[in-house]
PDB file of C-alpha atoms and ligand atoms in Angstrom:
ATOM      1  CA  UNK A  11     170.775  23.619  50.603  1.00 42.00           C
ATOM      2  CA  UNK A  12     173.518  21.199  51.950  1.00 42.00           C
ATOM      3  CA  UNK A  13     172.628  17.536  52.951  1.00 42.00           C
ATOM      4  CA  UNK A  14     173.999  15.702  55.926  1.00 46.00           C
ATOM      5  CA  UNK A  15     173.001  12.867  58.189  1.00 45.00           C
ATOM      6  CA  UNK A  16     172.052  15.461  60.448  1.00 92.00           C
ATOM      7  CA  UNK A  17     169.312  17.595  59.199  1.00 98.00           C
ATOM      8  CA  UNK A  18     166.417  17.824  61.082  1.00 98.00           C
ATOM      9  CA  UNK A  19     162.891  19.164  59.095  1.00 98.00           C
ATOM     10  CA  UNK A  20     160.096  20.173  61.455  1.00 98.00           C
ATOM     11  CA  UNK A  21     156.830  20.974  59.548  1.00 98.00           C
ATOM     12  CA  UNK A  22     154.978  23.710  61.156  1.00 98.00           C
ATOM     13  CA  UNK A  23     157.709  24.892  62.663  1.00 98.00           C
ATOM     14  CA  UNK A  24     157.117  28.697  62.756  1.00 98.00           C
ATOM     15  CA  UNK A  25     154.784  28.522  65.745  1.00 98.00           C
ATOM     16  CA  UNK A  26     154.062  27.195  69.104  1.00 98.00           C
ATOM     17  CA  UNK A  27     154.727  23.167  69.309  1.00 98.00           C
ATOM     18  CA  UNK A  28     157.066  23.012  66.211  1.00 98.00           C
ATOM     19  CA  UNK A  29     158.772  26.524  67.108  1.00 98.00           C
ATOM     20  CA  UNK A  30     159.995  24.733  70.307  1.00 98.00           C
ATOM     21  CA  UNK A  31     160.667  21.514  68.643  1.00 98.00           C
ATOM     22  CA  UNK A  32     163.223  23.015  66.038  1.00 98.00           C
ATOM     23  CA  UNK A  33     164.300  24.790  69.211  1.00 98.00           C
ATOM     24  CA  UNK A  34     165.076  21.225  71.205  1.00 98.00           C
ATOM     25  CA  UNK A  35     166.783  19.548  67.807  1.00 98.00           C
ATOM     26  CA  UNK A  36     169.232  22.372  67.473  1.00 98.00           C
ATOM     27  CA  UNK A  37     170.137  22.260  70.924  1.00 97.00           C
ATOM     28  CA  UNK A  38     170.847  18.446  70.251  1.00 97.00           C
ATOM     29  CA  UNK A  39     172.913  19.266  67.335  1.00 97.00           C
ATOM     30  CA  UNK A  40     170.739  18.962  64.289  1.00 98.00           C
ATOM     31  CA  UNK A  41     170.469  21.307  61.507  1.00 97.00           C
ATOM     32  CA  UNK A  42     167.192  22.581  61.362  1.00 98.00           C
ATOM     33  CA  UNK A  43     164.510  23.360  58.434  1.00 98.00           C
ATOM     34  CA  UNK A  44     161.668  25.230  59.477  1.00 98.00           C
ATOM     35  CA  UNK A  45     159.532  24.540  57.206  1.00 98.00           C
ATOM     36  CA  UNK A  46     155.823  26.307  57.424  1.00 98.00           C
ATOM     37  CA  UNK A  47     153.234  28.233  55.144  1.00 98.00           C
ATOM     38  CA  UNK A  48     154.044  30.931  57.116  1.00 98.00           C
ATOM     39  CA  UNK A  49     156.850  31.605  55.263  1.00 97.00           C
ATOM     40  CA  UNK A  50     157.716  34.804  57.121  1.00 98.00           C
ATOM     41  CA  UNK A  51     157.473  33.463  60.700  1.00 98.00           C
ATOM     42  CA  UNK A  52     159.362  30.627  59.578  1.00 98.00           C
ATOM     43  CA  UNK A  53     161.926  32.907  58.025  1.00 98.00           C
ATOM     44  CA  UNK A  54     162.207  34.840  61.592  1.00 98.00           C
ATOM     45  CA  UNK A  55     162.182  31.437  63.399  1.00 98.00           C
ATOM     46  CA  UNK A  56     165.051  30.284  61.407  1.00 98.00           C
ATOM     47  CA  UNK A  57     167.195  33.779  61.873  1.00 98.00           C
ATOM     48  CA  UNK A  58     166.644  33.208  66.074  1.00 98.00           C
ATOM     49  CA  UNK A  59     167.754  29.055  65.256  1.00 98.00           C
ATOM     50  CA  UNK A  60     171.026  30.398  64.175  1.00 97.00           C
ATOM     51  CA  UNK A  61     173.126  30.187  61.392  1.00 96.00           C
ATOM     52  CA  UNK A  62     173.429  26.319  60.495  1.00 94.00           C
ATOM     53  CA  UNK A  63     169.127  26.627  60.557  1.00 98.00           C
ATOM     54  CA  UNK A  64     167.048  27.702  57.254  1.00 98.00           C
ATOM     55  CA  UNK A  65     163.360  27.547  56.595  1.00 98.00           C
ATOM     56  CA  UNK A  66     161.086  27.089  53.315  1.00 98.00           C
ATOM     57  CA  UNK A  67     157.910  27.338  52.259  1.00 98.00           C
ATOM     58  CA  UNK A  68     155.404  24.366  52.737  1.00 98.00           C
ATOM     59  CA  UNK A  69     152.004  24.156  52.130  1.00 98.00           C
ATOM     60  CA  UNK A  70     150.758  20.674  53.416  1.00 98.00           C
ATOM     61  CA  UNK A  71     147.896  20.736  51.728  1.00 98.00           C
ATOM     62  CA  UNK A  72     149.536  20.686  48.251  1.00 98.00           C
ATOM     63  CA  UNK A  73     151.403  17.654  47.400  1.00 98.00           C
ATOM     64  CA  UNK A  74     153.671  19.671  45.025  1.00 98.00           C
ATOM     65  CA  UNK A  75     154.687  21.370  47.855  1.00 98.00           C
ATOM     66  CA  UNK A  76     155.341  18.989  49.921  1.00 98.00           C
ATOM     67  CA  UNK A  77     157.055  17.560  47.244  1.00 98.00           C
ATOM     68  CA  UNK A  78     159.142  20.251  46.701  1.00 98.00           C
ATOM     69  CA  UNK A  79     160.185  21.275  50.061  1.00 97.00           C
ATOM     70  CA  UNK A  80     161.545  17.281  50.762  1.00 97.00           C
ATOM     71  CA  UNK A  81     163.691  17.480  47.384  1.00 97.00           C
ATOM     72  CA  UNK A  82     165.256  20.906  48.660  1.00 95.00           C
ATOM     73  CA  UNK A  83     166.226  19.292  51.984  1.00 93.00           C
ATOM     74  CA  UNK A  84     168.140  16.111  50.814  1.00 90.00           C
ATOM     75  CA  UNK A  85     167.801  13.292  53.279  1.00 95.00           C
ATOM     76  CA  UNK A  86     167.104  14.485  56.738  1.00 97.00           C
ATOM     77  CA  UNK A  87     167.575  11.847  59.724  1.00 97.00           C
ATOM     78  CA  UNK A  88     164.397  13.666  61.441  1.00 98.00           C
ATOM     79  CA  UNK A  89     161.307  14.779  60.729  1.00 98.00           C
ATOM     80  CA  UNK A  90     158.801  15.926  62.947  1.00 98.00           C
ATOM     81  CA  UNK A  91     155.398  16.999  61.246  1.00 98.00           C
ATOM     82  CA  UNK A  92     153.182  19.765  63.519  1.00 98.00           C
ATOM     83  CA  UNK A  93     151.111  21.553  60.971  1.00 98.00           C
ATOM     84  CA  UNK A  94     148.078  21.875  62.106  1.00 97.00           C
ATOM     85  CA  UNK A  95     144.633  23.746  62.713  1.00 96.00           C
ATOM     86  CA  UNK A  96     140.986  22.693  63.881  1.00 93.00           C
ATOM     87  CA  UNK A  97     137.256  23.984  62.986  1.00 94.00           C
ATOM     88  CA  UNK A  98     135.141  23.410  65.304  1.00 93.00           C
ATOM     89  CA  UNK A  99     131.294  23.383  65.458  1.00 94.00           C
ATOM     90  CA  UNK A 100     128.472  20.932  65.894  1.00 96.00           C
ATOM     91  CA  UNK A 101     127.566  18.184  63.399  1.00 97.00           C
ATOM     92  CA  UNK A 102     124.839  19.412  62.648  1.00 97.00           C
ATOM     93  CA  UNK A 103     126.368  23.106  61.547  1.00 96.00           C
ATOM     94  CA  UNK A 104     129.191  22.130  60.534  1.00 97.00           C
ATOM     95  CA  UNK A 105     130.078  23.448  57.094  1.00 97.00           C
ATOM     96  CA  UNK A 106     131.682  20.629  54.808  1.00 98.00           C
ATOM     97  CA  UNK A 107     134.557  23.191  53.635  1.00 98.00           C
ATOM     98  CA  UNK A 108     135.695  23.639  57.603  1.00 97.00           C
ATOM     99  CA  UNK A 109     135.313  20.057  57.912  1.00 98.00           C
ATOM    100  CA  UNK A 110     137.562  19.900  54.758  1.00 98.00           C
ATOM    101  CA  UNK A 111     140.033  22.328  55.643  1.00 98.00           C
ATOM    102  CA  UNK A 112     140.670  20.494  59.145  1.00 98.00           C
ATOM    103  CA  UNK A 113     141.024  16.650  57.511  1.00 98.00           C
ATOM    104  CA  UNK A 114     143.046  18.748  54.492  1.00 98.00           C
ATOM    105  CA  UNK A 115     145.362  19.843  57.051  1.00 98.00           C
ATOM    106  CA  UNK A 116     145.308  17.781  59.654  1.00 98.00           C
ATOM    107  CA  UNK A 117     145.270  14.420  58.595  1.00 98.00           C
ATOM    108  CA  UNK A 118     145.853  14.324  54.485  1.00 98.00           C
ATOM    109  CA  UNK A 119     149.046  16.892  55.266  1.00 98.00           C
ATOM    110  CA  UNK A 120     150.338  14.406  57.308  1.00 98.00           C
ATOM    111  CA  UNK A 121     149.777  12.063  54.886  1.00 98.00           C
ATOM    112  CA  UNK A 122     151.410  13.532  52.477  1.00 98.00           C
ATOM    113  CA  UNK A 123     154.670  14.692  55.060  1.00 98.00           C
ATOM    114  CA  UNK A 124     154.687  10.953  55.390  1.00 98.00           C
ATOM    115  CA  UNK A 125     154.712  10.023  51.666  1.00 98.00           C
ATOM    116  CA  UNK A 126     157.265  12.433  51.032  1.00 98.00           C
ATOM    117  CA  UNK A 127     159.629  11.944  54.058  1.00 98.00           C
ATOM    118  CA  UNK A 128     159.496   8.457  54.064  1.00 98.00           C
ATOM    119  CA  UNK A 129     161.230   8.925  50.204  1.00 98.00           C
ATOM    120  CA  UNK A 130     163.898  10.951  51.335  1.00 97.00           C
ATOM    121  CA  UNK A 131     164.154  10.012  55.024  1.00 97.00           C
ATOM    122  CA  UNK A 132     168.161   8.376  55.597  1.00 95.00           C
ATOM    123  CA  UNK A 133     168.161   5.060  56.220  1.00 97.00           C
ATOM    124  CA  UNK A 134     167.767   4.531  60.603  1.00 97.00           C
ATOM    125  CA  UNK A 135     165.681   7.713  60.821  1.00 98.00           C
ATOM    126  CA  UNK A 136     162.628   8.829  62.340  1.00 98.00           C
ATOM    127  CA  UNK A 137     159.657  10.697  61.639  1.00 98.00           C
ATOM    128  CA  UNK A 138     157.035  11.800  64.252  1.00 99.00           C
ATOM    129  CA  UNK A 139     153.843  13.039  63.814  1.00 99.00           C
ATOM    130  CA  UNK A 140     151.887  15.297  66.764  1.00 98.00           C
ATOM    131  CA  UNK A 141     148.225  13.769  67.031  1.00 98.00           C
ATOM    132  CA  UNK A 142     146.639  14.866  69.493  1.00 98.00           C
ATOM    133  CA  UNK A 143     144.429  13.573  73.385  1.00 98.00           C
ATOM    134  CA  UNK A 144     141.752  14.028  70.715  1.00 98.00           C
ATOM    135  CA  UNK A 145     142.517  11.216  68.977  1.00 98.00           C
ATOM    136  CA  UNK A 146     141.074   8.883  71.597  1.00 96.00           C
ATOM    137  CA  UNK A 147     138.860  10.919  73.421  1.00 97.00           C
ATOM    138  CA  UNK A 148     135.850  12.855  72.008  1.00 97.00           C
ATOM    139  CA  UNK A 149     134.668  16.400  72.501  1.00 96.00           C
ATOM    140  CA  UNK A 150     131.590  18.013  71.617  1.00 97.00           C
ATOM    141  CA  UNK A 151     132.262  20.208  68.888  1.00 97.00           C
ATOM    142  CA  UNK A 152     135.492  18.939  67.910  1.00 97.00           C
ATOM    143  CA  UNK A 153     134.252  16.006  64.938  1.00 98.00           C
ATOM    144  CA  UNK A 154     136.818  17.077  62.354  1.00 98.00           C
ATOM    145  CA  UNK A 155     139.488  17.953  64.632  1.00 98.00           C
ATOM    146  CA  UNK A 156     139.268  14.541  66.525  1.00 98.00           C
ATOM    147  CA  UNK A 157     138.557  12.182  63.470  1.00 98.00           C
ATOM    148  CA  UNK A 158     141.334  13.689  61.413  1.00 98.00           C
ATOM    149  CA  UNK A 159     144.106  13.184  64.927  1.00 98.00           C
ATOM    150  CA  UNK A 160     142.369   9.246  65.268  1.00 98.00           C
ATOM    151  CA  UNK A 161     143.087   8.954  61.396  1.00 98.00           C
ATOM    152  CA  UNK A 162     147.050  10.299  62.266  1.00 98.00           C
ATOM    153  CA  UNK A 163     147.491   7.663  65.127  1.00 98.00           C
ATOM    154  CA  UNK A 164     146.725   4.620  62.322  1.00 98.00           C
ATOM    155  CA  UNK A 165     148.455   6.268  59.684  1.00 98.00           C
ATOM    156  CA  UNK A 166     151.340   6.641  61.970  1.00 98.00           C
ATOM    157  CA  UNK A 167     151.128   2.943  62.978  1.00 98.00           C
ATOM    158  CA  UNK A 168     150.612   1.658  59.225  1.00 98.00           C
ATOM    159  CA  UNK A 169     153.439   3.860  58.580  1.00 98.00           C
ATOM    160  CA  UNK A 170     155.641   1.992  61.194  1.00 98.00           C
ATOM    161  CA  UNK A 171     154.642  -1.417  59.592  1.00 98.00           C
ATOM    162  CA  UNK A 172     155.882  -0.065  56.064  1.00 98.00           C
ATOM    163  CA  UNK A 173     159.189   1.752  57.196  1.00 98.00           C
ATOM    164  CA  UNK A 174     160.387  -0.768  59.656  1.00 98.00           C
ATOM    165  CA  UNK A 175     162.431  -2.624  56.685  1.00 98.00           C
ATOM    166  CA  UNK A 176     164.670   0.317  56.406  1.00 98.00           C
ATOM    167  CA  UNK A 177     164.859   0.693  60.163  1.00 98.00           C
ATOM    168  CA  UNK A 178     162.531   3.849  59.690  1.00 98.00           C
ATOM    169  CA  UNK A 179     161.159   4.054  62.870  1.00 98.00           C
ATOM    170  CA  UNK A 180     157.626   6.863  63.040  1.00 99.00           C
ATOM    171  CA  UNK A 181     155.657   7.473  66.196  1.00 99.00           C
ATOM    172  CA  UNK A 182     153.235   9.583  67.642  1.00 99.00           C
ATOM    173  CA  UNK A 183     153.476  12.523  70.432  1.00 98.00           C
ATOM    174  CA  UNK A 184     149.148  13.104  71.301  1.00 98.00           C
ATOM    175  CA  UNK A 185     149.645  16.138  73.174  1.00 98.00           C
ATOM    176  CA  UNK A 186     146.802  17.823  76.028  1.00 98.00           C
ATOM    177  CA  UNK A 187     146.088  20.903  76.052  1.00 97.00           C
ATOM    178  CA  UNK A 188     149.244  22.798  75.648  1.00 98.00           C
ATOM    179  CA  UNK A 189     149.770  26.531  75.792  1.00 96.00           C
ATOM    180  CA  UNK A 190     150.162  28.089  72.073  1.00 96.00           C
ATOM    181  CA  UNK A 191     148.440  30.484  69.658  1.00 94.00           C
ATOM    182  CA  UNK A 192     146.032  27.216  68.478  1.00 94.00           C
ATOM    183  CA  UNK A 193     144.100  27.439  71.925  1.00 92.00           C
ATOM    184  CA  UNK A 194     144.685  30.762  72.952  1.00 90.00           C
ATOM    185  CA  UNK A 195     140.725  31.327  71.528  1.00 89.00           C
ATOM    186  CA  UNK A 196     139.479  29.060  74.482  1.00 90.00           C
ATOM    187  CA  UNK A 197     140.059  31.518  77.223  1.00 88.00           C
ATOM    188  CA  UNK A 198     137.391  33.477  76.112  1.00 89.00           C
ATOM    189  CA  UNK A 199     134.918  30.602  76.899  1.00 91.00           C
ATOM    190  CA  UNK A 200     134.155  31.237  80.809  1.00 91.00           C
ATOM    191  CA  UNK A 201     134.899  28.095  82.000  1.00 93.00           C
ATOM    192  CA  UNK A 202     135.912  25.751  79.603  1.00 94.00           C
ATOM    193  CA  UNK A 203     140.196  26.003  80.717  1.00 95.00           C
ATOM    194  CA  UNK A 204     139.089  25.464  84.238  1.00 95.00           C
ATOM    195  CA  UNK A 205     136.668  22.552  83.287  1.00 95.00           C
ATOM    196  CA  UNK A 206     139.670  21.398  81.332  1.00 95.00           C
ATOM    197  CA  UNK A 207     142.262  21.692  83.991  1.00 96.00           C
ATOM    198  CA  UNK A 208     139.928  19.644  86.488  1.00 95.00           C
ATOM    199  CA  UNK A 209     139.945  16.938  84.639  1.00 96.00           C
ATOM    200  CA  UNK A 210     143.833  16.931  84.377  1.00 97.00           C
ATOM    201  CA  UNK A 211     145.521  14.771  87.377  1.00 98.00           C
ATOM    202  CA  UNK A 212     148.525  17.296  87.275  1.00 98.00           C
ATOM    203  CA  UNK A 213     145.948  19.866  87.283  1.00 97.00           C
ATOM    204  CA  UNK A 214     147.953  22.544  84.622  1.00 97.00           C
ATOM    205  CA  UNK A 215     148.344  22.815  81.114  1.00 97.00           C
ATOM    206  CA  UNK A 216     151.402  21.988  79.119  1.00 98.00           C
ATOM    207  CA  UNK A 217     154.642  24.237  77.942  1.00 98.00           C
ATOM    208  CA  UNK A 218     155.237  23.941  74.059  1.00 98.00           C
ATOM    209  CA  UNK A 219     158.671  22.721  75.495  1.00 98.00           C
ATOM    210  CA  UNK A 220     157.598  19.773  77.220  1.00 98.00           C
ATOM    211  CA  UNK A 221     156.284  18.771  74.219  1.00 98.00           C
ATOM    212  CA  UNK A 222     159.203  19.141  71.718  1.00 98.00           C
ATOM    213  CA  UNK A 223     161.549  17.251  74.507  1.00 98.00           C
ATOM    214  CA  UNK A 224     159.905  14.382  73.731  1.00 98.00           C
ATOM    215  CA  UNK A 225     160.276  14.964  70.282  1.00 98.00           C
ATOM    216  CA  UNK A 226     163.444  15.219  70.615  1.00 98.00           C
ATOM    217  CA  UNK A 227     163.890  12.025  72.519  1.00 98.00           C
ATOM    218  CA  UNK A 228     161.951  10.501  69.958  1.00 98.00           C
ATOM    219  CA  UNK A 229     164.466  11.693  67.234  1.00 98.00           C
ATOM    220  CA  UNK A 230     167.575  10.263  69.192  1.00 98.00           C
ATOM    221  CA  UNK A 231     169.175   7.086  69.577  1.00 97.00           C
ATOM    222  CA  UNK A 232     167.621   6.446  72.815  1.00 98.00           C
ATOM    223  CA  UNK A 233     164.474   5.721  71.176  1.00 98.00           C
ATOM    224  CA  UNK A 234     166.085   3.423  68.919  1.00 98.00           C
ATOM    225  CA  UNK A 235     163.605   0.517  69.708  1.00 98.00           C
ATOM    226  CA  UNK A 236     160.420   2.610  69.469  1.00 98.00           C
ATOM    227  CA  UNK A 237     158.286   2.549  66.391  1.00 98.00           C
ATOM    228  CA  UNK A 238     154.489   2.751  66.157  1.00 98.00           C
ATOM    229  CA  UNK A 239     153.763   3.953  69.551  1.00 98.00           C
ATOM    230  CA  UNK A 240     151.727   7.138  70.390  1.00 98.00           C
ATOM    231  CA  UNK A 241     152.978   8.720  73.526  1.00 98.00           C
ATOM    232  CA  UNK A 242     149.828  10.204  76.013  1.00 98.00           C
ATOM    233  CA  UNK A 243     151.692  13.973  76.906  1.00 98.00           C
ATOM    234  CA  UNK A 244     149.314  15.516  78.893  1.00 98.00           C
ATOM    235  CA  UNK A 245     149.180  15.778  82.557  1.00 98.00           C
ATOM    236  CA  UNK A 246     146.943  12.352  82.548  1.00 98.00           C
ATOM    237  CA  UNK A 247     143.910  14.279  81.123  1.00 98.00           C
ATOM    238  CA  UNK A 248     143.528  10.953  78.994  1.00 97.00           C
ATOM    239  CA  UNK A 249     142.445   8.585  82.371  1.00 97.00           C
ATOM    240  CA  UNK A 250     139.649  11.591  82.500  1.00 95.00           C
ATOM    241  CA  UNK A 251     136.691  12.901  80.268  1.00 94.00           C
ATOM    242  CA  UNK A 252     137.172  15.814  77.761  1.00 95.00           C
ATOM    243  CA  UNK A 253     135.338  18.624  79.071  1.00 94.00           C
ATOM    244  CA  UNK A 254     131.670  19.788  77.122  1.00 93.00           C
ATOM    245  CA  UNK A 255     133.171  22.530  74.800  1.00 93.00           C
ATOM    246  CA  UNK A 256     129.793  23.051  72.944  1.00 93.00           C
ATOM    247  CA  UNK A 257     128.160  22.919  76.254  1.00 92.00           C
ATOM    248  CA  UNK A 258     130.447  26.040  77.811  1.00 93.00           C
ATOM    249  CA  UNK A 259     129.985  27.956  74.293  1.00 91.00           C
ATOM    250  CA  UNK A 260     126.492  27.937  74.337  1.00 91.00           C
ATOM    251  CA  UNK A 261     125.942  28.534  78.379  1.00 92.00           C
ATOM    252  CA  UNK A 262     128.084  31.862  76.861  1.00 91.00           C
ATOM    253  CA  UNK A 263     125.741  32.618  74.062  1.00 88.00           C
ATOM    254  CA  UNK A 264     122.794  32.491  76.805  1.00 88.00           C
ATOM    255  CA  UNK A 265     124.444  34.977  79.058  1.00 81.00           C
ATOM    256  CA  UNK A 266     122.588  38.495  79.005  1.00 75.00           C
ATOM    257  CA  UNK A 267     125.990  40.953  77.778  1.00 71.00           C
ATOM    258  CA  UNK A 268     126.877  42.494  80.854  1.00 68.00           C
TER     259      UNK A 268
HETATM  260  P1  NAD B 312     150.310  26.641  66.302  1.00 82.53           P
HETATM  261  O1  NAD B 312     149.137  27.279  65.663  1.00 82.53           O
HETATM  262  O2  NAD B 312     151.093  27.396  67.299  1.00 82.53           O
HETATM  263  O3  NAD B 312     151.302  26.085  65.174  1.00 82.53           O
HETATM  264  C1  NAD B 312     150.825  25.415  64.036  1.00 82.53           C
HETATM  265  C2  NAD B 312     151.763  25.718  62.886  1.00 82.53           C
HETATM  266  O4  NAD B 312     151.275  24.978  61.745  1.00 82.53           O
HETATM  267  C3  NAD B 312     151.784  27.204  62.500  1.00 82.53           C
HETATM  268  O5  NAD B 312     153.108  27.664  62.367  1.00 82.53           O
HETATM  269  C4  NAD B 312     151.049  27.213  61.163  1.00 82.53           C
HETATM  270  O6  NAD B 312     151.491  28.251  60.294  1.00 82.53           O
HETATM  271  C5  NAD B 312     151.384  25.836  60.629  1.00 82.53           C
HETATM  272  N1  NAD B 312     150.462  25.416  59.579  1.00 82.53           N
HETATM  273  C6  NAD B 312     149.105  25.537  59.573  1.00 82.53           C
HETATM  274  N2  NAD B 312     148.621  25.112  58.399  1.00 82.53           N
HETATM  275  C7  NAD B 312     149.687  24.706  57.658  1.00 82.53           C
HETATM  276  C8  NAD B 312     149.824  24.182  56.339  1.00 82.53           C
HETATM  277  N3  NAD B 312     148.761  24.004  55.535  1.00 82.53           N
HETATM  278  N4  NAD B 312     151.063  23.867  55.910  1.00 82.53           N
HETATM  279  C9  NAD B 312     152.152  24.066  56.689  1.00 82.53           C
HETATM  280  N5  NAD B 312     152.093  24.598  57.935  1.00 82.53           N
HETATM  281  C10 NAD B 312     150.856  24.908  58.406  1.00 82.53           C
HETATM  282  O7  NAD B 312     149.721  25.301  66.959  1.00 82.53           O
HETATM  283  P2  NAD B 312     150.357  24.223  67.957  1.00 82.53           P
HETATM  284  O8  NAD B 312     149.494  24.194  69.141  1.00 82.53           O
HETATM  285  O9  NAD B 312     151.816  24.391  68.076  1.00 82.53           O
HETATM  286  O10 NAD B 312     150.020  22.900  67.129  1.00 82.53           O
HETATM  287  C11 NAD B 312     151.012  22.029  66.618  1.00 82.53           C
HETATM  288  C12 NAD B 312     150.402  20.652  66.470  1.00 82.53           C
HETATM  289  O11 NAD B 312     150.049  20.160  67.764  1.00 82.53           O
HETATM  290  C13 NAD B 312     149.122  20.620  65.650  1.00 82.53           C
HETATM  291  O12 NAD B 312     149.096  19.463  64.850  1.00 82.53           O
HETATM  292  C14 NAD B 312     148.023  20.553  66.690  1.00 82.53           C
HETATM  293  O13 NAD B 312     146.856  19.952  66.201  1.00 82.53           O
HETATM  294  C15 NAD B 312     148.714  19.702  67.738  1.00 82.53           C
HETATM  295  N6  NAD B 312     148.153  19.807  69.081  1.00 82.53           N
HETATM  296  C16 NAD B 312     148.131  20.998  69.745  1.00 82.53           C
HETATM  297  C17 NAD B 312     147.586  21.046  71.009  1.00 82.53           C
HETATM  298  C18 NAD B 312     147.511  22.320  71.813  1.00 82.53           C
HETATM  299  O14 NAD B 312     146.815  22.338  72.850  1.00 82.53           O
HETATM  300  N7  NAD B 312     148.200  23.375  71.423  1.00 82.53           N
HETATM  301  C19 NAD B 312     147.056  19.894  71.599  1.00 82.53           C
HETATM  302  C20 NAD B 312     147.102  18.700  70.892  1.00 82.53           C
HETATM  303  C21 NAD B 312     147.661  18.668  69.623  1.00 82.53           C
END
């Protein structure tokens, strides 16, 4: 691969939030790397970028890999980490490996996109991690999920402190509810995207789009002076409550089949 001031690296990139982010930083000019461990959606993603775009392999989880995929792209200006995934069930069920697999994922891959990106990062660059609402507000169900996006916003802010030196500058994007293949699972729980919904002032659910704009701003110079931030994208759903997701799954487990 070639290296330029230019290159953009969004991490799970093949899908949904990241798909439209690598979408928004071509249109601004950068050369994107999807990078994903879906290396064949990734591949396609890439292909429909156009030709300055390319996309690797990239397991999060592994460090090697990480490791690996950051030496192949040479110093990007941007880098926008998305991978992500959530287990959910209560405490009390909650089987340590899905607990794992969501902090593994969630919160030590960005750790690790971090590490890595902040060693090859140019100079004046930026790096921004998607959290998530759930970061600062609970939901029943949700323990992994929201303690590994809470442990993103510090990292992201301890990550600020450390990079600033090199005018590094990393933020946050803690995204609502936003329509992609991670939450498409909820609309089979009567209720729960209308419970949702009502406690969203602007009453709809996001566009992947909407959220990679702001990425995008946050990659430009016009965000120049912003480091350590997290910005609330989500309708307003944070001046709200999060709905009761274990409450709507188990008033659906009660209901006689039909
Ligand atoms: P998505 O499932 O559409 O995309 C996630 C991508 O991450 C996929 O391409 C997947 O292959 C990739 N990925 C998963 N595990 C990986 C790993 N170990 N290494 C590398 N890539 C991996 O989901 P999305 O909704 O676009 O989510 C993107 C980010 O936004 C996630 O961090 C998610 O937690 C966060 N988020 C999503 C929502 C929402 O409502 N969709 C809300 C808040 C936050």
């Amino acid at each position: 691969m070639t290296t330029n001031q230019h290159t953009a690296m969004v991490i799970g990139g093949a899908s949904g939030i990241g798909l439209a982010t690598a979408h928004a930083l071509t249109a601004d000019g950068f050369r994107v790397i999807v990078a994903d461990v879906n290396e064949v959606a990734a591949a396609e993603a890439a292909i429909a970028l156009g030709p300055t775009a390319a996309s690797i392999h990239m397991d999060v989880t592994d460090e090697a890999s990480v490791e690996a995929g950051f030496a192949a792209t040479g110093n990007p200006s941007a880098v926008v980490s998305c991978a992500g995934l959530s287990m959910t069930g209560p405490i009390t069920d909650l089987e340590l490996v899905h607990w794992q697999l969501t902090l593994d994922v969630c919160l030590t891959g960005t750790f690790l996109v971090l590490k890595h990106a902040a060693r090859h990062i140019a100079d004046g660059g930026s790096i921004t991690c998607i959290a998530s609402l759930n970061g600062r507000q609970p939901g029943t169900g949700m323990a992994a999920y929201c303690s590994a996006k809470a442990g993103v916003l510090m990292l992201v802010e301890v990550a600020a402190l450390e990079l600033a030196q090199r005018q590094v500058r990393v933020n946050a994007i803690s995204p609502g509810l936003v329509d992609t293949p991670l939450v498409a699972g909820i609309s089979f729980v009567p209720g729960l995207t209308e419970d949702y919904l009502a406690n969203t002032p602007l009453g709809r659910s996001g566009r992947p789009e909407e959220i990679a704009d702001m990425a995008a701003f946050l990659a430009s110079d016009k965000a120049a002076w912003m480091t350590g931030t997290a910005v609330d994208l989500n309708g307003g759903a944070h001046l709200r409550r999060y709905p009761d997701v274990l409450g709507h799954v188990r008033a659906l487990m009660q209901t006689p089949p039909a």
